XYZ file of C-alpha atoms in Angstrom:
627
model
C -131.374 187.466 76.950
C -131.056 188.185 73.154
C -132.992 186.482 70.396
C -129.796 184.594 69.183
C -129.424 183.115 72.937
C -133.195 181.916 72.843
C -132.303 180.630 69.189
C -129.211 178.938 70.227
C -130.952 177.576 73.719
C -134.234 175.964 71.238
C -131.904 174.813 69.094
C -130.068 172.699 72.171
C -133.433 171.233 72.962
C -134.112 170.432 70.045
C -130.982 168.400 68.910
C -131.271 166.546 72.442
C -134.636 165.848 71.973
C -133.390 164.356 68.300
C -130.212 162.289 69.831
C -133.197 161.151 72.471
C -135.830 160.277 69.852
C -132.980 157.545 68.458
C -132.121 156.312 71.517
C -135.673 155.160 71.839
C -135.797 153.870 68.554
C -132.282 151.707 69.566
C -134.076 150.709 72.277
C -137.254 149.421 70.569
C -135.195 148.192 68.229
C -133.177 145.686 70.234
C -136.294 145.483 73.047
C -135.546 141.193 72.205
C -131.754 141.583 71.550
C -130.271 138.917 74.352
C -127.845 141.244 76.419
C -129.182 144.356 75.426
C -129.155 147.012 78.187
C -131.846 149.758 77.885
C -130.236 153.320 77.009
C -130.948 156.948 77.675
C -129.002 160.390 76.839
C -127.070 162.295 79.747
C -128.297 165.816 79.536
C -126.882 168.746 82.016
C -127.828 172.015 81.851
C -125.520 174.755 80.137
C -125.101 178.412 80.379
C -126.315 180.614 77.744
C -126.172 184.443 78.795
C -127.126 186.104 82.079
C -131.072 184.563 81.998
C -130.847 181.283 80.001
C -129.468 177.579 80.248
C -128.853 175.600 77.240
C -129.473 171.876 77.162
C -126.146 169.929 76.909
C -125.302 166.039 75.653
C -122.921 164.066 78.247
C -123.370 160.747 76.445
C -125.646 157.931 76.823
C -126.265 156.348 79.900
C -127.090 152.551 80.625
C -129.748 151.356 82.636
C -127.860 148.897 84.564
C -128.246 147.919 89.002
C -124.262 147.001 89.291
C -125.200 145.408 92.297
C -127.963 143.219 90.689
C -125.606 142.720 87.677
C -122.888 141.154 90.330
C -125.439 139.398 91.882
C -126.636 137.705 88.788
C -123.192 136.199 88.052
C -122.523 134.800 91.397
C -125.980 133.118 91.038
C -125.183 131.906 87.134
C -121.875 130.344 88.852
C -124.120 128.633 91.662
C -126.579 127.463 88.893
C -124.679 126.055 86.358
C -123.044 123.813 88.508
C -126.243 122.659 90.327
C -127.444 122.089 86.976
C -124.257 120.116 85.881
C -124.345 117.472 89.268
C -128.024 117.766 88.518
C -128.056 115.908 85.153
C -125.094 113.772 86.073
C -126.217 112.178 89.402
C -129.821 111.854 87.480
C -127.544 109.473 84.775
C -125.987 108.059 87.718
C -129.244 106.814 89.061
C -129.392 105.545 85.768
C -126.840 103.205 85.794
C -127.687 102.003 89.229
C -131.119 101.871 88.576
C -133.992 101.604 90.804
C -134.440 98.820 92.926
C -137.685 97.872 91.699
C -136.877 97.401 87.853
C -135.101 94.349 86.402
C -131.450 94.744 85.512
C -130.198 96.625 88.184
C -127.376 95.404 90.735
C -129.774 94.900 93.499
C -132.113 92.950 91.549
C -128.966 90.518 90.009
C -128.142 89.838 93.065
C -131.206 88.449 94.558
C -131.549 86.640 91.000
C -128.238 85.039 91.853
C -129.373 84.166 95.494
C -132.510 82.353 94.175
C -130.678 80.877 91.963
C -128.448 78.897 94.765
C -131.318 78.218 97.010
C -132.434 76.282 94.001
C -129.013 74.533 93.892
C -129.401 73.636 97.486
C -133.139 72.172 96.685
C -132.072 70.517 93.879
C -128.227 69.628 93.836
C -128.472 67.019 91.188
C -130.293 68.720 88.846
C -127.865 69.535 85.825
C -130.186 72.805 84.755
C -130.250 74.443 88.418
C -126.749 74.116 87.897
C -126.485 75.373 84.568
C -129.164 78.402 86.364
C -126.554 79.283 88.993
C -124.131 79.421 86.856
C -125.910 81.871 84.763
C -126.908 83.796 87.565
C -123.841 84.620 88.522
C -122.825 85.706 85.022
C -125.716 87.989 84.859
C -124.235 89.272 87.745
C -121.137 90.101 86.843
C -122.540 91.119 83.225
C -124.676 94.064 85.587
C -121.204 95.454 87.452
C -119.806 95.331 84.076
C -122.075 97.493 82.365
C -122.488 99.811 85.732
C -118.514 100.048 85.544
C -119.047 101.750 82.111
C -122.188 103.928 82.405
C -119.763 105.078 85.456
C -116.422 105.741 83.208
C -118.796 106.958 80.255
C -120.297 109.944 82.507
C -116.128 110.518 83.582
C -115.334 110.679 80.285
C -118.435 112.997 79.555
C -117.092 115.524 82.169
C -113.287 115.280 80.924
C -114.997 116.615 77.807
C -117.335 118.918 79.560
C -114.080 120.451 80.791
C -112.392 120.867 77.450
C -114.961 122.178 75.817
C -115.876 124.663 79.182
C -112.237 125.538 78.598
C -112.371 126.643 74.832
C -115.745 128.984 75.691
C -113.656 130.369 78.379
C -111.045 131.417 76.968
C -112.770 133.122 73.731
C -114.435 134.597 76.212
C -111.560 136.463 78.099
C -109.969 137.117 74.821
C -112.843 139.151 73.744
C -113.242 140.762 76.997
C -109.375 141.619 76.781
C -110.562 143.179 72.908
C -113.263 145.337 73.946
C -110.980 146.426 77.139
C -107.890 147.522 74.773
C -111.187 149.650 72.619
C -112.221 151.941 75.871
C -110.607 154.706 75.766
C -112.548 157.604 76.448
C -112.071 158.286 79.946
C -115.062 156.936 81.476
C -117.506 158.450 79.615
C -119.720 156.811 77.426
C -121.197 157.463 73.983
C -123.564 154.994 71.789
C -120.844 152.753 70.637
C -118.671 152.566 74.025
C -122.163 151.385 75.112
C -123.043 148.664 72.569
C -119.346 147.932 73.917
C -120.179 147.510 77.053
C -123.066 145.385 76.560
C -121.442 142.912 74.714
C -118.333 142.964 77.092
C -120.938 142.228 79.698
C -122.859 139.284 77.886
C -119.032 137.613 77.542
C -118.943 137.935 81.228
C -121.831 136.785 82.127
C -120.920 133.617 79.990
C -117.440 133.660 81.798
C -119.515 133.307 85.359
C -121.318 130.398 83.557
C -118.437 128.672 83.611
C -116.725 129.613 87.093
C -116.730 131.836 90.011
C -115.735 135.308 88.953
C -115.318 139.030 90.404
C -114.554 141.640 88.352
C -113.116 145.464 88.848
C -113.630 148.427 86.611
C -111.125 151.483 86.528
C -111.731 155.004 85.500
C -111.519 153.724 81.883
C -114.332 151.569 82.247
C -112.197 148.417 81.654
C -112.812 145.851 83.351
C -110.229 143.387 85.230
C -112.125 139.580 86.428
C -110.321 137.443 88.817
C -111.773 134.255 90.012
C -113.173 134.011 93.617
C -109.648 132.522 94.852
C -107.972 135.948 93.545
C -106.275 134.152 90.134
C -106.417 136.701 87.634
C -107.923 135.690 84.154
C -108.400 138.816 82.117
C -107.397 142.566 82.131
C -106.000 144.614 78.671
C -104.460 140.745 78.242
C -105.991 137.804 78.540
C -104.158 134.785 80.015
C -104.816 131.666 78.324
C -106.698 128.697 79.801
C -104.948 124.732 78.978
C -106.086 121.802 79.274
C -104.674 118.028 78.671
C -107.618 115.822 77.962
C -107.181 112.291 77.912
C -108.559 110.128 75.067
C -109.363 107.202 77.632
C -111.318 107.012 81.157
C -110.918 103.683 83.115
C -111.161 103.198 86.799
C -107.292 103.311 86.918
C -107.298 107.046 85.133
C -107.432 109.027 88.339
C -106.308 112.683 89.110
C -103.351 113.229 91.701
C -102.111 116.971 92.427
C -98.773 114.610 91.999
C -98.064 115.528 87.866
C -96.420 112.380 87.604
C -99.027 110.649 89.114
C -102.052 111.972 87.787
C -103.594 110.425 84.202
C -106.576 112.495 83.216
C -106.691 115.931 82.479
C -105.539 119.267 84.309
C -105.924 122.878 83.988
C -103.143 125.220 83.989
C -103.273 128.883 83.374
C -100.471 130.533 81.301
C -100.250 133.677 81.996
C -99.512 136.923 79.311
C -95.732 137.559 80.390
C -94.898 134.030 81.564
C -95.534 131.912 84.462
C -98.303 129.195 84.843
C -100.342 127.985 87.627
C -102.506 124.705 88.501
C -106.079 125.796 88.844
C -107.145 122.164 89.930
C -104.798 121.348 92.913
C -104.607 124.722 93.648
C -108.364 123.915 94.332
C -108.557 127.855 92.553
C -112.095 126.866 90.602
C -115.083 126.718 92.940
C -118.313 127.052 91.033
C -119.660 126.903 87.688
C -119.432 124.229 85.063
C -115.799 123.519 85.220
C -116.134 122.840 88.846
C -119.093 120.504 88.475
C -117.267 118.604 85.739
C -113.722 118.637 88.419
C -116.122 117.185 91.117
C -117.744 114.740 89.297
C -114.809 113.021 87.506
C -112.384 112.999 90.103
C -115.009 112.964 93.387
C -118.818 111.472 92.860
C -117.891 109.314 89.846
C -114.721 107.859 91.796
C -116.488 106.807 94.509
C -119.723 105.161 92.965
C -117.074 103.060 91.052
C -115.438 102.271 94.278
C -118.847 101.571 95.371
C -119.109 98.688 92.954
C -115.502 98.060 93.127
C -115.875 97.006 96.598
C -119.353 95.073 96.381
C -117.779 93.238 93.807
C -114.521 92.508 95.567
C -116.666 91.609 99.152
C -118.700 89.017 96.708
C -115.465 87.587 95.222
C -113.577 87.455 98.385
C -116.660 85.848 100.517
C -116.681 82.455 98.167
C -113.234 82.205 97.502
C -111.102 83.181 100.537
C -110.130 80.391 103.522
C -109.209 81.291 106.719
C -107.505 78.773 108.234
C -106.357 78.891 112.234
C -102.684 78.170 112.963
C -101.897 74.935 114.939
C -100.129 75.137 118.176
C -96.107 75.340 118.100
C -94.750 71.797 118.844
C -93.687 71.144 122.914
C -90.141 71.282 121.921
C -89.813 75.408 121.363
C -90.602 75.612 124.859
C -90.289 77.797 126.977
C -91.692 79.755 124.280
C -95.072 79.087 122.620
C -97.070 80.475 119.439
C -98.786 78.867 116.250
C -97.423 77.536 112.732
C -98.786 78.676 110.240
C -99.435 77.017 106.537
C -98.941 79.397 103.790
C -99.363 77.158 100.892
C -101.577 78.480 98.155
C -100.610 82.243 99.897
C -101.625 84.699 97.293
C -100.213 88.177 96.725
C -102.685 90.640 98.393
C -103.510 87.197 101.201
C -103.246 88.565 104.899
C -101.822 86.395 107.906
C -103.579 87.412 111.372
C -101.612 87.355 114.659
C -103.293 88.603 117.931
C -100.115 89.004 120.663
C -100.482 90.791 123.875
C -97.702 93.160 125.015
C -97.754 91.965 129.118
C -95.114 95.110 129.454
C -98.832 97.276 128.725
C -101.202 94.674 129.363
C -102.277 96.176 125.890
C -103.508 92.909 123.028
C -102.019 93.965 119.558
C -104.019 92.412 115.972
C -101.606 92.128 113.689
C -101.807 91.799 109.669
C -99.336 90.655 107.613
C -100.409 91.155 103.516
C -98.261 89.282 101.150
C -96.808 91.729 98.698
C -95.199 90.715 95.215
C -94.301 94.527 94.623
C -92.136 95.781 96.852
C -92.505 99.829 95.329
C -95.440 99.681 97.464
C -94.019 99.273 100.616
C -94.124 100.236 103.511
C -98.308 99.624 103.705
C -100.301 101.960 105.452
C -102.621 100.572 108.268
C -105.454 101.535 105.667
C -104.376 98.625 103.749
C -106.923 96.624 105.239
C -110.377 97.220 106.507
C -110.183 96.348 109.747
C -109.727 99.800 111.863
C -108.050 98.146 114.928
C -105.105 96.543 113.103
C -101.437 97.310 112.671
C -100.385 96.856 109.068
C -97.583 95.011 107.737
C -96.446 94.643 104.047
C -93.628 91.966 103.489
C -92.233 91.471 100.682
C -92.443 87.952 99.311
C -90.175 87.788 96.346
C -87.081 86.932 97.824
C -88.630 83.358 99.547
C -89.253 82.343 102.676
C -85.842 82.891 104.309
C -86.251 86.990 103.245
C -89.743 86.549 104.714
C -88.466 85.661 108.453
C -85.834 87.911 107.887
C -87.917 90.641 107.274
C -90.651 89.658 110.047
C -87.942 89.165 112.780
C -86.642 92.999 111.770
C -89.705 94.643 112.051
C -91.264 92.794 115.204
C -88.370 90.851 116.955
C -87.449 93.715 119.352
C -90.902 96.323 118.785
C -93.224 93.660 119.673
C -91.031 90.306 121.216
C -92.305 87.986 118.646
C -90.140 85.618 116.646
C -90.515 84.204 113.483
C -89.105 81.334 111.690
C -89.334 78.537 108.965
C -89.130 75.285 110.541
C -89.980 73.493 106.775
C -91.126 74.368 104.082
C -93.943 76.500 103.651
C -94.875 76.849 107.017
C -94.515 79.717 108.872
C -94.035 79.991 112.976
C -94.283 82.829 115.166
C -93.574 82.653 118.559
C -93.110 84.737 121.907
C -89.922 85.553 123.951
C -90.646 82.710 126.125
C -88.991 83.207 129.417
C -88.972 86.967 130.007
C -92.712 86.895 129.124
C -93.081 90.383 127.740
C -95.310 88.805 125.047
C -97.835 86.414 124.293
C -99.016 84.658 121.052
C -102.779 84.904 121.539
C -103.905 83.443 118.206
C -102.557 83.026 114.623
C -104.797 82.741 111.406
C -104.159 82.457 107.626
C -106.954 83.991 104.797
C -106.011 81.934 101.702
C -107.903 82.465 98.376
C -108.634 79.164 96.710
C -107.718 78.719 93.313
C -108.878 75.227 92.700
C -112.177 74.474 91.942
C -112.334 70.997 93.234
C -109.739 72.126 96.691
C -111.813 69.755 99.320
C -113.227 72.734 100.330
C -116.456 74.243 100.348
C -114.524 77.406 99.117
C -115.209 78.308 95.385
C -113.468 80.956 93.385
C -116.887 81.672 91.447
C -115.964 84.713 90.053
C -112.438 85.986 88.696
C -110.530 88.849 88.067
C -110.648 89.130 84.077
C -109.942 85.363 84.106
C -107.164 85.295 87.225
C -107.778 85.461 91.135
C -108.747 88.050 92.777
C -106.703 88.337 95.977
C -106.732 91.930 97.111
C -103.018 92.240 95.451
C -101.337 95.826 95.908
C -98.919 97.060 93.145
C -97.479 100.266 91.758
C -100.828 100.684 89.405
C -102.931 100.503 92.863
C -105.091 97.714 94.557
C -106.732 95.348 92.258
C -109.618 96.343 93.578
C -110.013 99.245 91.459
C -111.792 98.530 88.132
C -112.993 95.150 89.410
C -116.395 95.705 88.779
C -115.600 95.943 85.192
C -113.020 93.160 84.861
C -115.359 90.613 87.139
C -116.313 87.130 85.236
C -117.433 84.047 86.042
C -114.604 81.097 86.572
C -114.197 79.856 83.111
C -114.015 76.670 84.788
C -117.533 76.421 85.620
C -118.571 77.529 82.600
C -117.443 74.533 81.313
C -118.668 72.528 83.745
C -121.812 73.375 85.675
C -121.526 70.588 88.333
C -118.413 72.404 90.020
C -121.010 74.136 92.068
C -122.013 71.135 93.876
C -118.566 69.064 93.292
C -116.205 70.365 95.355
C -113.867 67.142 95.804
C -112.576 64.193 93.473
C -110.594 62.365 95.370
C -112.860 61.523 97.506
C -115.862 62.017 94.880
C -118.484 64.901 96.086
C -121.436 62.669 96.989
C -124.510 62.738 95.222
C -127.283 65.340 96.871
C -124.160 67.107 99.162
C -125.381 70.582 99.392
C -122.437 71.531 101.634
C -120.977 73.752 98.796
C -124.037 75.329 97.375
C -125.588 76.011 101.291
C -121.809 78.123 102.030
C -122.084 79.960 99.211
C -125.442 81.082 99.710
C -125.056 81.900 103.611
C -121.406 83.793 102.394
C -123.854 85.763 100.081
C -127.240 85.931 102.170
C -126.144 86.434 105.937
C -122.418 86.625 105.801
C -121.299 89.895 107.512
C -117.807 92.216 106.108
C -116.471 95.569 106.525
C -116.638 98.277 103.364
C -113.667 100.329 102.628
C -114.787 103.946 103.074
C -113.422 105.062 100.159
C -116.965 104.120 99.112
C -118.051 107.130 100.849
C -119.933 104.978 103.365
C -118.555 104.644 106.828
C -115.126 106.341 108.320
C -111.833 104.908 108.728
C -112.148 104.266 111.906
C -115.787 103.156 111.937
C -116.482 101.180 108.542
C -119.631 100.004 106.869
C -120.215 96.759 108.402
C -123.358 94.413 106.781
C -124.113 91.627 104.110
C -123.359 92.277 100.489
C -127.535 92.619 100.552
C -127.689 95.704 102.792
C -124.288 97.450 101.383
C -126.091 97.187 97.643
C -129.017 98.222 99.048
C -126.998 101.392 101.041
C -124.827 102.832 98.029
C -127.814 102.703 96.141
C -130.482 104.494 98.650
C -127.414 106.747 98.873
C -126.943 107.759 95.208
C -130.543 107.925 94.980
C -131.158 110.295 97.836
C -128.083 112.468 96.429
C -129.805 112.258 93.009
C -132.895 114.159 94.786
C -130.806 116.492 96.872
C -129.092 117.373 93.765
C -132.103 117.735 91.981
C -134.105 120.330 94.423
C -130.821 122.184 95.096
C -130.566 123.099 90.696
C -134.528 124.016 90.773
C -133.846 126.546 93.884
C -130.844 127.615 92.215
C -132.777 128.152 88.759
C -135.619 129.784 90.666
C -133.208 132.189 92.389
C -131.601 132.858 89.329
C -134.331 133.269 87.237
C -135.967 135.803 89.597
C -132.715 137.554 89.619
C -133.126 137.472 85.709
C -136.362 139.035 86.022
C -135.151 141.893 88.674
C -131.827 142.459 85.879
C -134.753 143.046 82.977
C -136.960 145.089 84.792
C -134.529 147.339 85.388
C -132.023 147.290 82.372
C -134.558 145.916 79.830
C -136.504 147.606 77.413
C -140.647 148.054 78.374
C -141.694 148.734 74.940
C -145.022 150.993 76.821
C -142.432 153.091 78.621
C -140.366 153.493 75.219
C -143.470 154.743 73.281
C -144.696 157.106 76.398
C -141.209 158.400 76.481
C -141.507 159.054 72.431
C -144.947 160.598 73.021
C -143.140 162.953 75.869
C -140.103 163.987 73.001
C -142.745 164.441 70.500
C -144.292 167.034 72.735
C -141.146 168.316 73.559
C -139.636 168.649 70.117
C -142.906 170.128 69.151
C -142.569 172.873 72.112
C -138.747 173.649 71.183
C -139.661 173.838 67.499
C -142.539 176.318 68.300
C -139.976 178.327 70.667
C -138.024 178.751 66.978
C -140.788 180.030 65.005
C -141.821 182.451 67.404
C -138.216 183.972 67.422
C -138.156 183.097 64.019
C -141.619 185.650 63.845
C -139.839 188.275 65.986
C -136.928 188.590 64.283
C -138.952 189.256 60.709
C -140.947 191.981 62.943
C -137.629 193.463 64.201
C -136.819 193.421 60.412
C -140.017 194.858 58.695
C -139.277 197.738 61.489
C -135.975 198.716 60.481
């Protein structure tokens, strides 16, 4: 090997040594830079003559575990949204509160039930009149305000949403920049590396905000597709939208139906045309964005239903009568059934017959619901609560006559009842007498009283935004939905107290009758009903059955226990993810002792290639002096 090779070769080491030296000072440098991925210089070994190898630079490696990195992201998904339900069921419990402080649902109600057995102690006394009153206010006050803390956290999450969707798609279109700036074939030098790195961190914020895989090509750009296979981002970036609504009631619900859907959707538009629905297409599984989706159109839903239906069982338990049909006059005979009164019938009222098909031997229950609205019809048998029924909607509008007519057409051959209207309001349902293939077990009527002073010990205490509540279907939905927040106390009583003892005129309520007061507070205290399971308690098939005391006291043990589950599951997640965190640093971070051992090794080595150049350096002046 010739001097100028050994020259040449120390000179090698030397400028590697130099491009090393700045890499460590990069590194140093940015040891706190968020994102920052620790860097070192490729070196391979290059032929210089017959006896010596040169040093050679190959670029500039990253420190980076891909399958830590991949890791990471899938964990960031899983925490975020932990963290998301986390914070929101916490607020939930909020709302609800705990059963032990003053305020809450649970502890209105019992106000309102002490507050009656007062009544019923003292029945002449105007201020335990004027306290029931008041108690029942305070109750519906409470299922007001829990109806809003509920639509305020919906409305928090429709804006979660948008503003999750403006991060992401900043975040793609970046990734689509730095893609389109890659261009070296896979190979990396200092700036395709600070690239990288900041490609990486835009990522990573991506997989904050949904489930995401991604692919590299030779190129080193990088293609992401969500877990479901949609793809968001290669040398283009599709483009995220979304439709928020300015409004959240309990009436603003999403349906994968466009035209029946009011709150806010995402749709991605993709580079050369085309869109698709990530939300019905259920394409979204983790991350924020599908925390916020489950939340507002999921959790949130169903604690308002929750509330919905305690305050519709409350309602419904004072103010509806059931009242038994009378036997069918001797003169329809051979046949035989019940009349039925359905005066005062309310839209949303139900009319009970129990038949038994003697063809099967099989006993049918029956429910005919009054309907005002007949773009509702037919009913499903989910209509009611009751999971043995059959279900059937008629539609009222056209009078009585289009009533029979319609009950005759839908039962008269199926089930060999017969229905007529032998005066006025009364309705009579019969069997097919003779041939016996049916029998009229038992007819009933549920009513909803609208009068305060009816005769009856029935007493529409609380009200629908001023109007009845009576279970009513319609093309908006049940009225149900939103009661909570529309509940009030019967203006009526408002303006006179005594209406909770008084429930006749003509003749006058007698002084210490406690015949009202003592209904109302059994209807409240012991009085059983069934929970739609829309709640999320009970099945279809099997619903919640208890007093209004033990369904309050079950939604909110519920929401409380989910609270907790919610709450351990985002501190495992952030413990998981954190130590992943760790594992990421320790071997992509900068460890500013390793940095300044490495220095002290290139300061050797520079050193040693430096001295390999003055000794040729030395020999070539000897070779010279000898000439």
């Amino acid at each position: 090997m010739g001097l100028s090779q050994a020259l040449a070769i120390a000179m090698s080491g030397l400028r590697a040594t130099q491009a090393s030296i700045s890499l460590v000072g990069s590194n140093v440098a940015n040891a706190e830079t968020p994102g920052y991925v620790r860097k070192t210089v490729i070196q391979v070994a290059g032929t210089n003559g017959d006896y010596g190898s040169s040093v050679l630079l190959n670029g500039v490696d990253r420190q980076l575990d891909q399958y830590l990195q991949t890791q990471l992201r899938t964990e960031t998904s899983g925490a975020a949204y932990a963290d998301i339900r986390s914070t929101f069921l916490a607020n939930l419990q909020n709302v609800y509160g705990n059963p032990a402080e003053t305020g809450t649902i649970e502890d209105s109600f019992n106000k309102l039930l002490t507050a009656f057995q007062g009544l019923s102690t003292s029945p002449d006394s105007q201020s335990a009149r004027i306290g029931a009153v008041a108690a029942a206010q305070t109750m519906a006050q409470t299922l007001n305000a829990a109806t809003q803390g509920i639509q305020n956290l919906r409305a928090n999450a429709e804006m979660g949403i948008n503003d999750s969707i403006t991060t992401a798609n900043n975040a793609m279109a970046q990734i689509a920049f730095i893609n389109n700036q890659l261009q070296n074939n896979g190979k990396t030098d200092a700036a395709t590396a600070s690239l990288l790195d900041q490609r990486d961190q835009y990522i990573t914020q991506l997989s904050s905000l949904m489930d995401i895989r991604t692919v590299v090509n030779d190129l080193n750009q990088v293609t992401v597709f969500t877990n479901s296979g949609v793809q968001l981002v290669g040398t283009e970036a599709a483009q995220l939208s979304f439709n928020p609504q300015g409004t959240i009631t309990p009436n603003t619900l999403y349906s994968s139906d466009p035209t029946k859907s009011n709150v806010g959707t995402i749709a991605i538009n993709f580079p050369h045309g085309g869109s698709y629905d990530l939300v019905s297409t259920n394409s979204i599984r983790s991350g924020k964005i599908a925390a916020y989706l489950e939340l507002r159109d999921n959790t949130l839903v169903k604690a308002q239903a929750q509330i919905d239906q305690f305050a519709a069982a409350m309602s419904s338990a004072l103010s509806d009568k059931t009242t038994a049909g009378t036997a069918a006059p001797a003169s329809v005979l051979p046949q035989a059934g019940y009349d039925l009164d359905l005066t005062g019938l309310q839209s949303g009222n139900v009319m009970h017959v129990t038949y038994k098909d003697n063809t099967t031997g099989i006993t049918h229950n029956l429910s005919i619901v009054r309907v005002d609205d007949p773009s509702v019809l037919p009913l499903s048998n989910t209509a009611t609560l009751d999971p043995n029924d059959a279900v059937l909607g008629i539609n009222f509008a056209g009078g009585m006559a289009s009533v029979v007519t319609q009950l005759n057409a839908a039962l008269g051959s199926s089930a060999n009842l017969q229905f007529s209207n032998p005066s006025g309001s009364t309705l009579r349902v019969l069997d097919d007498g003779a041939p016996n293939r049916s029998d009229v077990l038992a007819a009933s009527v549920t009513t909803t009283m609208s009068s305060l002073t009816s005769g009856n010990a029935q007493l529409p205490l609380f009200t629908d935004n001023g109007g009845l509540f009576t279970g009513a279907l319609t093309a908006n939905g049940s009225q149900q939905t939103g009661l909570a927040g529309r509940i009030s106390v019967n203006l009526g009583l408002l303006g006179d107290p005594s209406r909770t003892i008084v429930y006749s005129t003509s003749p006058l309520t007698a002084s210490g009758d406690t015949t009202r007061s003592d209904f109302i507070l059994t209807q409240l205290q012991s009085g059983n009903y069934r929970y739609s399971p829309q709640t999320g308690i009970g099945t279809t098939g099997a619903p919640f059955t208890g007093t209004l005391v033990n369904f309050a006291k079950q939604f909110i043990s519920q929401q409380g226990e989910a609270a907790t589950a919610a709450k351990q599951l985002a501190d495992g997640q952030s413990v998981v993810l954190n130590t992943l965190q760790k594992k990421v640093t320790d071997a992509s971070g900068v460890n500013i002792d390793d940095e300044m051992a490495h220095l002290l090794a290139l300061q050797n080595a520079y050193s040693a290639n430096a001295r390999v150049m003055s000794s040729i350096k030395q020999m070539y002046d000897t070779l010279i002096q000898a000439m």
